[in-house]
Each structure stands twice: as C-alpha cells, then as structure tokens.
Amino acid sequence: MKVNAKKMAEALSLEVLVPSPREELEFEAPDQNRPGLQFSGYFNHFACERMQILGRAEMTYLDTLPASVRAVRLSTFFTYEMPCIVICRNLGCPDDLRELAQAHDVPVYGSRQRTTRFQSEAMLYLSNVMAPRQTLHGVLVDVYGVGVLLTGESGVGKSESALELVKRGHQLVADDVVDIKRVSETRLTGESPEMIRHFMEIRGIGIIDIREMYGIGAVIPSKSIDLVIHLEHWVQERTYDRLGKVEETTKILGVDVPRIVLPVRPGRNLAIVIEVAARNHRLRKMGYNAAKTLDDRLREMASKGGNDA
C-alpha cells in the first residue's frame, strides 16, 4: 500500500536526512525490520519490503566492521528494494550510507526517539494508515461506551433515533455516511467523513449541527463498532426474536459483529430500546446472559418439580 511520505514524516516527527523525489512510499505491511543480521552478512529471509530501522546497536556494529567488509555489506544491503530507512536516537547518517541511499533512491529519515519507542509509534501509525476501509450507509453513536452502528433503509428513523440518544446524553460519531476501518483482526472503528462531521439531516427540518446545538460533549470523532442494530419497518407476518438466546452476527471487513434486528412501528421509543440493547451487550461481554439465566432457572424448577413427583 502507498503511504504519503510527507504526511508520514510529519506524523512521526522525522527529519529528512536523504531526500527522495518519491511522494509516496510502498509498504506491504506495517511491520518494521532492524537489519542487524543483514549487516552481519546474512541476507536470507530479508524483509526488505518493510521500513528499515537503524538504532544504536546497528550503527555501532557498522562502525566495528573493516572498511572493505562494511562497503560490501552496505552495497549488498542496497541491492534490495526497500521503502525507506529511519535512523533513531539522532545518530545522523554516515557518508557512505548517504551516497548509497541517493544512488538507489531510498529516502533516509532521522528520529530523536529511542529505537523501541519509535518502533511502537511507527507501527501504530502505519497500522492505522494501511487499515482496510469500507464506507457504509448508517449512523454511528456511542451509547454507554458501546459503539452502536444503526443501519436500515432510508427513512426508517436512524437519524431521529440518534438525535434522541444525543438528547439523552450519548454521543454522535457519524450520520448517514460511516467510514469504517479494520484496525486489528477483531476490531473495527468508524468515523464521519470530514466534510459532514457533526452534521445531521432530519427530514422536515433539514441540516443541523449537533456540536453547535448540544455542545462539544455531544460528539466524538471516532468509535469502535461493537454492535450493529438494523432498523426495519414492522412486518406483522414476520417472527422476531423474543428471547435473545441466539446471537446473530454480521460480517464487516472480515470481522464478525453482533447484530440485532429491531422492528420499527409508531409509538415505540427506539432510543430507550437501543440503550437497553447497549447495556445488554455490555453484560454479555462480561459473561452474563439474561436469556440463559432464565432458561437455567426454568430447567432447575422443572427438575425440582420432577423430583417432588
């Protein structure tokens, strides 16, 4: 995946030691490589497609090599295509490394941070930038710390439900369009496109600004997606789940997210039901299932009744 070189340097507070005309750097993964083994002459399984990070150990080891050996090792090192090199601890860039980097068009950056600290920050940044993304039609709200994604056809009442939740003290993340990214194998986060952030469309009224109307505490820039609630118009002939014994899921970017189908009809207070769903989700995450508890009580009662007989 291509990453903007200038934005990466600004985000990680990097100094450009060897510039490159490339505006974008190609990374296959957010992982990094510390090329100590390569400087020792072992180039098998060299992860050259990763960011190459040089710390005190690598730079000190290079200084211990005879000039002829060092020249061979560095020349071999630069025969591999790599996105960039970062030298940590403000150690500077040696002249021979600079010349080879310029000859092979490999940008070299400098960081003042300790090597392990920089590795952590670089991993977080690249993981975020390179995360798989998807845009969905829906509304994302933070309800009692649970990221609830409201989905459903247009006009079913997603925005109105979210507005009532905001009035009840919860926070809006995104209305109408939700940008979703997978930040780990099991975790999704959602946010609003910057152009429409904090705005909401209410039919009959128009566009309203939630932040200006309800204050900065009524909005939040991003939130994990923990629960999907699908709103649909009530269908009399359809059988809806009344016990909640079986947990339904939906797949977003390869991640299974718990999903509830909530029927909508006049007179039903959706905001309260969504609050209850969020609380119940938190209880389930903590290991408590009300439907299972009730089922266990009924089984126990039936068992006692059978014994009494």
Short mmCIF file of N, CA, C and O in Angstrom, two decimals, residues 16-22 74 77-78 82 85 93-109:
data_model
loop_
_atom_site.label_atom_id
_atom_site.label_comp_id
_atom_site.label_asym_id
_atom_site.label_seq_id
_atom_site.Cartn_x
_atom_site.Cartn_y
_atom_site.Cartn_z
N VAL A 16 14.26 14.71 7.45
CA VAL A 16 14.70 14.13 6.17
C VAL A 16 16.21 14.26 6.08
O VAL A 16 16.75 15.35 5.97
N LEU A 17 16.91 13.14 6.12
CA LEU A 17 18.37 13.11 6.01
C LEU A 17 18.82 12.91 4.57
O LEU A 17 19.81 13.49 4.14
N VAL A 18 18.13 12.06 3.85
CA VAL A 18 18.38 11.84 2.43
C VAL A 18 17.05 11.95 1.70
O VAL A 18 16.21 11.06 1.81
N PRO A 19 16.82 13.04 0.98
CA PRO A 19 15.53 13.21 0.32
C PRO A 19 15.37 12.28 -0.88
O PRO A 19 16.34 11.74 -1.41
N SER A 20 14.12 12.13 -1.29
CA SER A 20 13.80 11.31 -2.45
C SER A 20 12.69 12.00 -3.22
O SER A 20 11.81 12.63 -2.62
N PRO A 21 12.73 11.92 -4.54
CA PRO A 21 11.65 12.55 -5.32
C PRO A 21 10.31 11.83 -5.19
O PRO A 21 9.28 12.35 -5.60
N ARG A 22 10.32 10.64 -4.60
CA ARG A 22 9.08 9.89 -4.45
C ARG A 22 8.15 10.57 -3.45
O ARG A 22 8.54 10.84 -2.31
N LEU A 74 27.05 -2.98 2.95
CA LEU A 74 26.12 -1.89 2.62
C LEU A 74 25.72 -1.93 1.15
O LEU A 74 24.55 -1.69 0.81
N PHE A 77 23.24 -4.62 0.84
CA PHE A 77 22.01 -4.17 1.50
C PHE A 77 21.16 -3.32 0.57
O PHE A 77 19.94 -3.48 0.48
N PHE A 78 21.80 -2.45 -0.19
CA PHE A 78 21.06 -1.52 -1.05
C PHE A 78 20.70 -2.12 -2.41
O PHE A 78 20.06 -1.45 -3.22
N MET A 82 13.64 -1.25 -0.92
CA MET A 82 13.05 -1.01 0.40
C MET A 82 12.35 0.34 0.39
O MET A 82 12.75 1.25 -0.35
N ILE A 85 14.49 4.17 5.13
CA ILE A 85 15.35 3.86 6.27
C ILE A 85 15.15 4.95 7.31
O ILE A 85 15.07 6.14 6.98
N CYS A 93 23.45 10.36 9.67
CA CYS A 93 23.59 9.43 8.55
C CYS A 93 25.04 9.43 8.07
O CYS A 93 25.55 10.47 7.62
N PRO A 94 25.75 8.31 8.14
CA PRO A 94 27.14 8.23 7.66
C PRO A 94 27.22 8.55 6.16
O PRO A 94 26.27 8.32 5.41
N ASP A 95 28.38 9.04 5.73
CA ASP A 95 28.53 9.46 4.33
C ASP A 95 28.34 8.31 3.35
O ASP A 95 27.71 8.48 2.30
N ASP A 96 28.89 7.12 3.66
CA ASP A 96 28.77 6.00 2.71
C ASP A 96 27.32 5.53 2.59
O ASP A 96 26.85 5.21 1.49
N LEU A 97 26.59 5.52 3.68
CA LEU A 97 25.18 5.14 3.63
C LEU A 97 24.38 6.19 2.87
O LEU A 97 23.48 5.85 2.10
N ARG A 98 24.74 7.46 3.06
CA ARG A 98 24.05 8.54 2.36
C ARG A 98 24.23 8.41 0.84
O ARG A 98 23.29 8.54 0.07
N GLU A 99 25.46 8.15 0.42
CA GLU A 99 25.75 8.05 -1.01
C GLU A 99 25.00 6.88 -1.65
O GLU A 99 24.45 7.00 -2.75
N LEU A 100 24.99 5.75 -0.96
CA LEU A 100 24.29 4.58 -1.50
C LEU A 100 22.78 4.80 -1.54
O LEU A 100 22.10 4.38 -2.48
N ALA A 101 22.25 5.47 -0.51
CA ALA A 101 20.82 5.76 -0.48
C ALA A 101 20.43 6.68 -1.63
O ALA A 101 19.40 6.48 -2.29
N GLN A 102 21.25 7.69 -1.89
CA GLN A 102 20.97 8.60 -3.01
C GLN A 102 21.05 7.88 -4.34
O GLN A 102 20.23 8.09 -5.23
N ALA A 103 22.05 6.98 -4.47
CA ALA A 103 22.22 6.26 -5.73
C ALA A 103 21.06 5.32 -6.01
O ALA A 103 20.70 5.09 -7.17
N HIS A 104 20.46 4.76 -4.96
CA HIS A 104 19.36 3.79 -5.13
C HIS A 104 17.99 4.41 -4.85
O HIS A 104 16.99 3.68 -4.78
N ASP A 105 17.96 5.73 -4.68
CA ASP A 105 16.69 6.45 -4.47
C ASP A 105 15.92 5.90 -3.28
O ASP A 105 14.72 5.63 -3.35
N VAL A 106 16.61 5.72 -2.15
CA VAL A 106 15.98 5.27 -0.91
C VAL A 106 15.99 6.43 0.08
O VAL A 106 17.07 6.88 0.49
N PRO A 107 14.83 6.95 0.48
CA PRO A 107 14.82 8.06 1.44
C PRO A 107 15.29 7.60 2.82
O PRO A 107 14.99 6.50 3.26
N VAL A 108 16.04 8.48 3.48
CA VAL A 108 16.54 8.19 4.83
C VAL A 108 16.05 9.29 5.75
O VAL A 108 16.18 10.49 5.45
N TYR A 109 15.46 8.87 6.88
CA TYR A 109 14.92 9.82 7.86
C TYR A 109 15.66 9.66 9.18
O TYR A 109 16.23 8.59 9.48
#
